């Protein structure tokens, strides 16, 4: 088995005159949970639809599980579980009818996991699909994507509509799938949703990958917010020029700053005064991520 | 068994069970209503009435043989009501089965499943054809029951010939809608093209004979179906063949378009 599960090279996709992807390069490795993050209209769903052979590339190469999606056809798709970004299912069928239909389309694969998974997520199997709430519909989508234990899960904004408890359950399911050897490619608007489980993330904006990074590295880069209270009045100069320290604010007895990297210099400088209290909290990755969103469009 | 081998066709038919019951009942009702009037009209000497119409009008209405049972059933049920009503059904369903489900997104999971586009196309087309076979069978069976019950002079084999013609005609319009929808992904386009061909075909068949425009009848599916009055004359090989070729050819072209296109589910 190839160790690269998804490979895209200089992938370009036009919708008529609209260029949705401007040369996307991606490599997702076997067994990883890969986050695909970007704002609305960045090209996440477009990339995903190219992986599933719903769309054909304008130019560039794409390979899934070692095969071109069009050439791989049904056999390739039998090893993929897909959760669409906008799940639409006929309102007249019950959830059970929908899931049993998917089982039949997959030649019987997944029949034995239908009930257990549905129960785990509390899917209302015998209600008409149109009568389900948004979150309950999404659960049906989750079950059909995982049911046949696919080698590759392609999930387009999977947690949208799920309450925190079910998001938790969903993340557990993801980890179990990875444990069983599956690879996961999941998109989201926000890093927070994938931060906990993802190994690496790619950030896409306006049809271009602007960064591919390990989540831990991103976290380090995001840094910590530190605060000190001193027993005496301190001055800005005592802390100026320390490496990794930004947004420094010193007023009277207190100091607040953002620290990236080693805390050594800051602690030693602080120790020259009487420290009454101190705290350090991880900065929300979202703030770092927002910088990517705001980066000027250089096209 | 069928469920496993043709899950998509089976799924569509299952979804349609209620609407098919309604359409089937409506077709049966209309057939009963119209055929049962025929014996009553015998007393009104309808032929005398029709013969007072201008020839061109009689021709356009297809009322040449209105006085005979087969002529009457041709002019009403088989030549007018069933083709038009079933064409509406067929175009509606044909445009929905691929273009409609693509537009509303309900086709997405099916497309992402281990099913080829070809299988999706063929099985959905199969469901459309099954619908039409079923509804035409209702019209034919009810007509035959009335013919026997009222002792009308219609030959069984001629009814079979007319039913096959009717089925193929309607199937043609529905297949055009499905194929155009599959090739474009746009339901309104599918409905527009199929409806335009139906209406123009109908008008050519009606106007052609009155203005001596043979080419109009040559290209009109309605003429292929009705020109030789299958209910009184039986099978017309050439017309039937033309009617059979239309859906097959259009169906094949639609499939080629569908396999090549970006799908916008
Ligand atoms: N069918 C279409 N026709 C024309 N343009 C399209 C079509 N689908 C998407 N686009 C455009 O392509 C770009 C990428 O869209 P895409 O749906 O891939 O974004 P996304 O990252 O999935 O966004 P979201 O987070 O809102 O789902 C957008 O600019 C969008 O307007
Ligand atoms: Mg999207």
XYZ file of C-alpha atoms and ligand atoms in Angstrom:
596
model
C 0.000 0.000 0.000
C 1.222 3.453 -0.919
C 2.009 5.710 2.000
C 0.608 8.783 0.289
C -3.169 8.545 0.303
C -4.057 11.872 -1.295
C -1.752 13.651 -3.661
C -2.561 16.833 -5.553
C -0.077 18.621 -7.746
C -0.630 22.052 -9.233
C -4.333 21.354 -9.159
C -6.356 24.020 -10.959
C -10.130 24.130 -11.237
C -12.194 26.690 -13.100
C -15.953 27.057 -12.951
C -16.467 28.789 -16.252
C -14.480 31.980 -15.838
C -14.165 31.641 -12.064
C -10.854 30.127 -10.961
C -11.693 28.250 -7.761
C -8.332 26.478 -7.323
C -5.093 28.137 -8.414
C -2.581 25.335 -8.229
C -3.152 23.320 -5.073
C -0.404 20.980 -3.856
C -1.269 18.479 -1.154
C 0.113 15.280 0.275
C -1.853 13.394 2.871
C -0.100 10.408 4.329
C -1.470 7.054 5.285
C -2.911 6.951 8.778
C -2.990 10.661 9.499
C -5.875 12.923 10.351
C -5.381 15.859 8.079
C -7.217 19.137 8.616
C -8.130 21.276 5.623
C -8.900 24.748 6.851
C -10.082 27.834 5.068
C -12.729 30.545 4.990
C -15.910 30.477 2.910
C -15.245 30.109 -0.779
C -11.587 29.163 -0.285
C -11.929 26.027 -2.404
C -12.298 23.283 0.209
C -15.382 21.656 -1.260
C -14.032 22.080 -4.774
C -10.877 20.170 -3.833
C -12.949 17.457 -2.182
C -15.209 17.098 -5.213
C -12.163 16.620 -7.385
C -11.046 13.774 -5.109
C -14.406 12.059 -5.610
C -14.509 12.499 -9.398
C -17.595 14.681 -9.172
C -15.482 17.373 -10.819
C -12.618 16.930 -13.275
C -9.476 19.058 -12.954
C -8.904 21.946 -15.351
C -5.215 21.142 -15.056
C -2.844 19.465 -12.639
C -2.745 16.017 -11.136
C -4.776 14.339 -8.453
C -4.387 10.876 -6.969
C -6.415 9.139 -4.287
C -5.202 5.861 -2.788
C -2.717 5.682 -5.613
C -5.268 6.147 -8.385
C -6.653 8.907 -10.519
C -10.252 9.403 -9.280
C -11.788 9.060 -12.749
C -9.757 5.943 -13.560
C -10.316 4.418 -10.125
C -14.079 4.719 -10.504
C -16.473 2.675 -8.355
C -13.731 0.394 -7.012
C -11.821 3.388 -5.656
C -14.951 4.984 -4.208
C -15.815 1.749 -2.409
C -12.811 2.482 -0.173
C -13.887 6.061 0.563
C -16.396 7.344 3.075
C -17.704 10.797 2.196
C -19.641 13.293 4.235
C -20.814 16.219 2.056
C -20.610 19.803 3.231
C -24.259 20.334 2.490
C -25.949 17.061 3.143
C -29.077 16.643 1.032
C -31.162 13.507 1.175
C -34.643 12.872 -0.096
C -37.089 13.962 2.590
C -39.531 11.149 1.911
C -37.278 8.336 3.030
C -36.627 7.492 6.632
C -33.081 7.584 7.965
C -33.087 3.794 7.983
C -34.175 3.647 4.345
C -31.374 6.039 3.420
C -28.750 4.043 5.277
C -29.974 0.720 3.911
C -29.889 2.252 0.450
C -26.238 3.219 0.927
C -25.510 -0.330 2.061
C -27.061 -1.678 -1.151
C -25.103 0.795 -3.297
C -21.981 -0.528 -1.577
C -22.869 -4.121 -2.314
C -23.861 -4.930 1.263
C -20.773 -3.467 2.877
C -21.435 -1.842 6.254
C -24.754 -3.557 6.966
C -23.516 -4.866 10.301
C -22.393 -1.449 11.565
C -25.598 0.390 10.660
C -27.486 -0.309 13.876
C -24.580 0.066 16.343
C -23.430 3.365 14.830
C -26.971 4.703 14.590
C -27.502 3.839 18.224
C -24.220 5.391 19.291
C -25.189 8.698 17.680
C -28.827 8.448 18.630
C -30.071 8.556 15.055
C -33.838 8.491 14.841
C -33.903 5.695 12.300
C -37.593 5.484 11.611
C -38.419 9.152 11.230
C -38.801 10.680 7.806
C -35.625 12.502 6.854
C -37.425 15.811 6.300
C -38.670 15.718 9.868
C -35.171 15.616 11.347
C -33.391 18.629 12.802
C -30.180 19.825 11.176
C -28.005 18.038 13.710
C -29.999 14.837 13.444
C -29.628 14.910 9.674
C -25.892 15.388 10.072
C -25.771 12.288 12.272
C -27.216 10.227 9.427
C -24.482 11.639 7.214
C -21.823 10.682 9.740
C -23.151 7.138 10.060
C -23.212 6.550 6.296
C -19.662 7.873 5.946
C -18.202 5.573 8.630
C -20.508 2.575 8.259
C -18.439 0.566 5.768
C -15.112 1.171 7.577
C -13.499 2.882 4.593
C -9.740 3.241 4.149
C -10.145 6.965 3.522
C -12.632 9.325 5.107
C -13.284 12.573 3.275
C -15.327 14.821 5.518
C -16.497 18.264 4.436
C -17.197 20.311 7.563
C -18.271 17.229 9.484
C -19.129 18.774 12.830
C -21.456 21.473 11.541
C -24.736 21.167 13.366
C -23.537 18.677 15.982
C -23.855 19.670 19.620
C -20.684 19.579 21.805
C -21.470 16.131 23.159
C -21.825 14.680 19.703
C -18.769 16.549 18.460
C -16.895 14.723 21.216
C -18.426 11.409 20.113
C -17.531 12.219 16.536
C -13.903 12.964 17.378
C -13.724 9.654 19.244
C -15.059 7.920 16.168
C -12.356 9.616 14.101
C -9.640 8.441 16.453
C -11.035 4.904 16.367
C -11.033 4.968 12.585
C -7.427 6.090 12.561
C -6.614 3.397 15.095
C -8.096 0.891 12.669
C -5.773 2.169 9.950
C -7.948 4.715 8.166
C -6.759 8.053 6.843
C -8.915 11.126 7.429
C -9.135 14.281 5.341
C -11.477 16.775 6.950
C -12.296 20.362 6.135
C -13.388 23.092 8.484
C -13.651 26.850 8.723
C -11.952 26.860 12.072
C -8.857 25.250 13.419
C -10.474 24.651 16.788
C -12.624 21.869 15.337
C -9.678 19.836 14.091
C -6.978 21.012 16.503
C -7.600 18.242 18.973
C -7.343 15.303 16.594
C -5.478 16.486 13.541
C -1.783 15.834 13.028
C -1.220 18.247 10.223
C -3.349 20.958 8.733
C -3.295 22.732 5.396
C -4.619 26.241 5.239
C -6.280 27.209 1.989
C -7.296 30.686 0.995
C -8.602 31.921 -2.372
C -7.767 28.616 -4.013
C -4.198 28.419 -2.773
C -2.551 26.493 0.015
C -0.903 29.132 2.158
C 0.538 26.819 4.817
C 0.865 23.162 5.714
C 1.897 22.641 9.277
C 1.886 20.299 12.200
C -0.767 21.389 14.679
C 1.823 21.398 17.494
C 4.080 23.738 15.562
C 1.165 26.022 14.904
C 0.379 25.983 18.584
C 3.936 26.963 19.487
C 3.791 29.689 16.964
C 0.568 30.936 18.479
C 2.338 31.320 21.844
C 1.080 32.075 25.321
C -0.459 35.028 26.999
C 1.522 35.766 30.191
C 0.666 38.018 33.108
C 2.668 39.000 36.177
C 1.713 40.945 39.297
C 4.628 42.440 41.194
C 4.969 43.681 44.771
C 6.475 46.911 43.473
C 6.174 49.281 40.537
C 8.074 47.971 37.524
C 9.080 49.745 34.356
C 8.831 48.817 30.702
C 12.628 49.061 30.264
C 13.223 46.140 32.675
C 11.628 43.823 30.133
C 12.430 45.441 26.809
C 14.304 43.480 24.179
C 13.565 39.984 25.534
C 13.437 37.452 22.688
C 10.009 35.968 21.822
C 8.160 38.640 23.762
C 5.603 40.835 22.008
C 2.626 43.003 22.875
C 4.400 43.987 26.062
C 2.352 46.161 28.391
C 3.717 47.299 31.717
C 1.538 49.436 33.965
C 2.303 50.064 37.616
C 2.524 46.664 39.343
C 1.522 44.497 36.407
C 2.855 43.154 33.160
C 1.118 41.408 30.297
C 2.656 40.123 27.090
C 2.571 37.413 24.439
C 5.384 34.905 24.699
C 6.572 32.606 21.910
C 9.378 30.160 22.507
C 11.441 29.805 25.699
C 10.217 31.574 28.864
C 13.721 31.652 30.358
C 14.616 35.284 29.685
C 11.269 36.587 30.866
C 11.342 34.550 34.097
C 14.854 35.699 34.944
C 13.945 39.327 34.332
C 10.802 38.937 36.442
C 12.752 37.275 39.250
C 14.649 40.511 39.852
C 11.418 41.852 41.349
C 9.026 40.515 43.941
C 6.500 38.378 42.025
C 3.061 38.321 43.684
C 1.302 36.184 41.112
C 1.686 35.032 37.537
C -0.251 33.154 34.855
C 0.330 31.837 31.360
C -2.451 30.673 29.060
C -2.270 29.132 25.602
C -3.382 31.596 23.024
C -6.309 30.479 20.957
C -4.963 29.107 17.705
C -7.815 30.914 16.075
C -6.051 34.216 16.549
C -3.040 32.997 14.657
C -5.314 31.537 12.102
C -7.129 34.798 11.643
C -3.871 36.251 10.366
C -4.034 33.821 7.491
C -7.573 34.867 6.758
C -6.592 38.494 6.730
C -3.489 38.133 4.614
C -3.746 40.339 1.554
C -4.717 38.661 -1.681
C -1.547 38.696 -3.699
C -3.095 37.704 -7.017
C -33.038 -9.786 -5.711
C -33.965 -6.895 -8.015
C -33.340 -4.664 -5.033
C -29.716 -5.824 -4.829
C -28.950 -5.957 -8.550
C -30.648 -2.685 -9.484
C -30.794 -0.776 -6.199
C -31.173 2.602 -7.892
C -34.100 1.612 -10.108
C -35.712 -0.128 -7.151
C -35.152 2.934 -4.959
C -36.726 5.310 -7.470
C -39.753 3.068 -7.973
C -40.145 2.711 -4.221
C -40.065 6.501 -3.809
C -42.648 6.862 -6.570
C -45.123 4.307 -5.317
C -47.680 6.858 -4.152
C -47.467 9.189 -7.109
C -47.582 6.232 -9.513
C -50.776 5.047 -7.841
C -52.323 8.477 -8.328
C -51.239 8.754 -11.958
C -52.344 5.190 -12.688
C -55.774 5.803 -11.167
C -56.161 9.043 -13.077
C -55.251 7.372 -16.367
C -57.683 4.536 -15.659
C -60.433 7.008 -14.787
C -59.936 9.075 -17.933
C -59.895 5.964 -20.099
C -63.109 4.630 -18.571
C -64.802 8.014 -18.916
C -63.956 8.515 -22.566
C -64.467 4.971 -23.832
C -67.784 4.596 -22.034
C -69.200 7.612 -23.884
C -68.756 5.948 -27.277
C -71.907 3.791 -27.280
C -73.938 6.828 -26.197
C -72.579 8.843 -29.085
C -73.730 6.198 -31.533
C -77.241 7.628 -31.247
C -76.041 11.159 -32.026
C -74.810 10.243 -35.494
C -71.485 11.885 -34.841
C -70.201 11.039 -38.300
C -72.855 13.255 -39.845
C -71.831 16.032 -37.503
C -68.153 15.658 -38.251
C -68.743 15.476 -41.993
C -70.170 18.986 -41.807
C -66.771 20.231 -40.554
C -64.298 21.537 -43.113
C -62.053 18.717 -44.354
C -58.910 20.407 -43.080
C -60.306 20.604 -39.554
C -61.359 16.964 -39.594
C -57.872 16.072 -40.754
C -56.224 18.221 -38.125
C -58.357 16.767 -35.370
C -57.834 13.256 -36.687
C -61.581 12.693 -36.672
C -61.678 10.844 -39.997
C -62.884 7.636 -38.422
C -64.663 9.048 -35.429
C -67.744 6.888 -36.056
C -65.967 3.577 -35.492
C -64.917 2.356 -32.069
C -61.245 2.172 -33.031
C -61.400 5.582 -34.709
C -63.067 7.105 -31.677
C -60.625 5.599 -29.172
C -57.758 6.719 -31.412
C -59.019 10.292 -31.581
C -59.623 10.562 -27.868
C -57.649 8.315 -25.541
C -54.778 6.986 -27.635
C -54.245 9.878 -30.007
C -54.792 12.809 -27.682
C -55.304 12.433 -23.943
C -52.920 9.628 -23.099
C -50.002 10.967 -25.159
C -50.345 14.487 -23.793
C -50.936 13.577 -20.150
C -48.273 10.890 -20.164
C -45.833 13.215 -21.936
C -46.297 15.701 -19.090
C -45.647 12.921 -16.573
C -42.714 11.556 -18.506
C -41.002 14.918 -18.987
C -41.580 15.830 -15.356
C -40.089 12.585 -14.071
C -37.343 12.382 -16.697
C -36.092 15.865 -15.908
C -36.188 15.204 -12.184
C -34.444 11.839 -12.055
C -31.000 13.198 -12.898
C -30.994 16.979 -13.350
C -33.496 17.560 -10.541
C -31.654 15.396 -8.027
C -28.373 16.980 -9.020
C -29.823 20.457 -8.501
C -31.253 19.679 -5.077
C -28.130 17.756 -4.073
C -29.848 14.468 -3.272
C -27.769 12.676 -5.911
C -24.480 13.502 -4.195
C -24.132 10.446 -1.956
C -25.130 8.154 -4.786
C -22.455 9.691 -7.009
C -19.852 9.338 -4.271
C -20.802 5.700 -3.730
C -19.181 2.791 -5.582
C -21.583 3.183 -8.485
C -20.503 4.347 -11.916
C -22.146 7.331 -13.549
C -23.215 4.945 -16.289
C -25.011 2.690 -13.810
C -26.719 5.678 -12.207
C -27.835 6.939 -15.598
C -28.995 3.592 -16.947
C -30.801 2.600 -13.753
C -32.591 5.935 -13.493
C -33.555 5.749 -17.161
C -34.747 2.213 -16.470
C -37.002 3.518 -13.700
C -38.503 6.104 -16.065
C -39.158 3.457 -18.692
C -40.709 1.156 -16.099
C -43.042 3.977 -15.010
C -44.213 4.477 -18.559
C -44.645 0.795 -19.283
C -46.766 0.587 -16.149
C -48.976 3.586 -16.948
C -49.451 2.582 -20.589
C -50.300 -0.930 -19.423
C -53.016 0.574 -17.209
C -54.491 2.511 -20.142
C -54.334 -0.562 -22.385
C -55.767 -2.971 -19.847
C -58.630 -0.642 -18.981
C -59.306 -0.030 -22.673
C -59.374 -3.759 -23.381
C -61.698 -4.344 -20.448
C -64.047 -1.677 -21.830
C -63.811 -3.070 -25.356
C -64.792 -6.497 -24.102
C -67.389 -5.188 -21.651
C -69.118 -2.953 -24.215
C -68.529 -5.361 -27.125
C -66.706 -2.733 -29.167
C -65.118 -3.556 -32.484
C -61.404 -3.276 -31.692
C -58.949 -6.078 -32.470
C -56.735 -7.165 -29.605
C -53.554 -7.112 -31.693
C -54.333 -3.605 -32.883
C -54.674 -2.469 -29.298
C -51.308 -4.057 -28.590
C -49.801 -2.225 -31.570
C -51.255 1.108 -30.447
C -50.072 0.521 -26.871
C -46.532 -0.173 -27.992
C -46.618 2.946 -30.138
C -47.995 5.037 -27.279
C -45.411 3.671 -24.866
C -42.501 4.340 -27.197
C -43.773 7.825 -28.041
C -44.051 8.892 -24.402
C -40.834 7.146 -23.484
C -39.136 9.176 -26.204
C -40.200 12.504 -24.686
C -39.234 11.410 -21.193
C -35.872 10.144 -22.398
C -35.198 13.469 -24.102
C -35.888 15.213 -20.786
C -33.667 12.820 -18.842
C -30.857 12.933 -21.399
C -30.847 16.722 -21.733
C -30.958 16.988 -17.948
C -28.044 14.576 -17.607
C -25.994 16.368 -20.235
C -26.627 19.860 -18.812
C -27.456 19.327 -15.137
C -30.269 21.842 -15.510
C -33.833 20.776 -14.966
C -35.481 23.820 -16.576
C -33.434 23.247 -19.730
C -34.443 19.595 -19.756
C -38.128 20.462 -19.399
C -37.904 23.252 -21.962
C -36.238 21.185 -24.670
C -38.423 18.116 -24.177
C -41.638 20.143 -23.993
C -40.719 22.133 -27.092
C -40.069 18.947 -29.073
C -43.359 17.482 -27.860
C -45.408 20.547 -28.770
C -43.741 21.056 -32.144
C -44.120 17.341 -32.929
C -47.796 17.502 -32.033
C -48.372 20.595 -34.169
C -46.499 19.185 -37.150
C -48.641 16.066 -37.001
C -51.826 18.137 -36.894
C -50.880 20.792 -39.459
C -48.744 18.716 -41.824
C -51.610 16.914 -43.590
C -53.716 20.063 -43.992
C -51.004 22.071 -45.728
C -49.529 19.114 -47.574
C -46.205 19.351 -45.773
C -45.021 15.754 -45.800
C -41.731 16.649 -44.132
C -43.598 17.747 -41.029
C -45.041 14.275 -40.640
C -41.704 12.726 -41.493
C -40.064 14.357 -38.475
C -42.968 14.250 -36.016
C -42.966 11.379 -33.499
C -46.757 11.803 -33.270
C -46.995 11.004 -36.979
C -44.720 7.971 -36.580
C -47.160 6.797 -33.956
C -50.571 7.678 -35.404
C -50.206 8.127 -39.165
C -51.170 4.571 -39.914
C -53.891 4.303 -37.278
C -52.569 1.320 -35.334
C -55.902 0.794 -33.582
C -57.559 -0.012 -36.906
C -54.591 -0.999 -39.063
C -52.264 -2.748 -36.612
C -48.463 -2.591 -36.529
C -46.601 -0.112 -38.649
C -43.048 -1.403 -38.787
C -41.357 1.775 -39.978
C -43.180 4.076 -37.564
C -42.605 1.741 -34.633
C -38.932 1.426 -35.495
C -38.552 5.212 -35.627
C -40.277 5.496 -32.252
C -37.911 2.891 -30.803
C -34.766 4.448 -32.213
C -35.503 7.902 -30.779
C -35.159 7.052 -27.058
C -32.231 4.730 -27.653
C -30.291 7.314 -29.644
C -31.126 10.213 -27.355
C -30.431 8.042 -24.319
C -26.970 7.164 -25.617
C -26.070 10.776 -26.387
C -27.221 11.874 -22.928
C -25.030 9.228 -21.313
C -21.955 10.385 -23.213
C -22.565 13.942 -22.011
C -23.169 12.778 -18.461
C -19.952 10.798 -18.210
C -17.829 13.733 -19.328
C -19.308 16.572 -17.377
C -18.570 18.238 -14.036
C -21.347 17.348 -11.633
C -22.597 20.270 -9.559
C -24.334 18.416 -6.762
N -20.907 25.587 -9.186
C -20.133 26.665 -9.117
N -20.138 27.579 -10.105
C -19.349 28.675 -10.057
N -18.526 28.948 -9.058
C -18.470 28.085 -8.028
C -19.269 26.897 -7.999
N -19.005 26.232 -6.871
C -18.078 26.966 -6.218
N -17.754 28.076 -6.905
C -16.764 29.088 -6.505
O -15.540 28.445 -6.273
C -14.916 28.966 -5.114
C -14.616 27.853 -4.135
O -15.842 27.319 -3.659
P -15.898 26.107 -2.636
O -17.308 25.670 -2.559
O -14.882 25.108 -3.019
O -15.461 26.810 -1.283
P -15.431 26.233 0.204
O -14.041 26.441 0.697
O -15.969 24.877 0.253
O -16.381 27.236 0.940
P -17.413 26.999 2.158
O -16.593 27.062 3.388
O -18.330 28.161 2.060
O -18.073 25.690 1.942
C -15.824 30.052 -4.588
O -15.349 31.265 -5.046
C -17.155 29.743 -5.205
O -17.862 30.925 -5.428
Mg -17.656 23.981 1.183
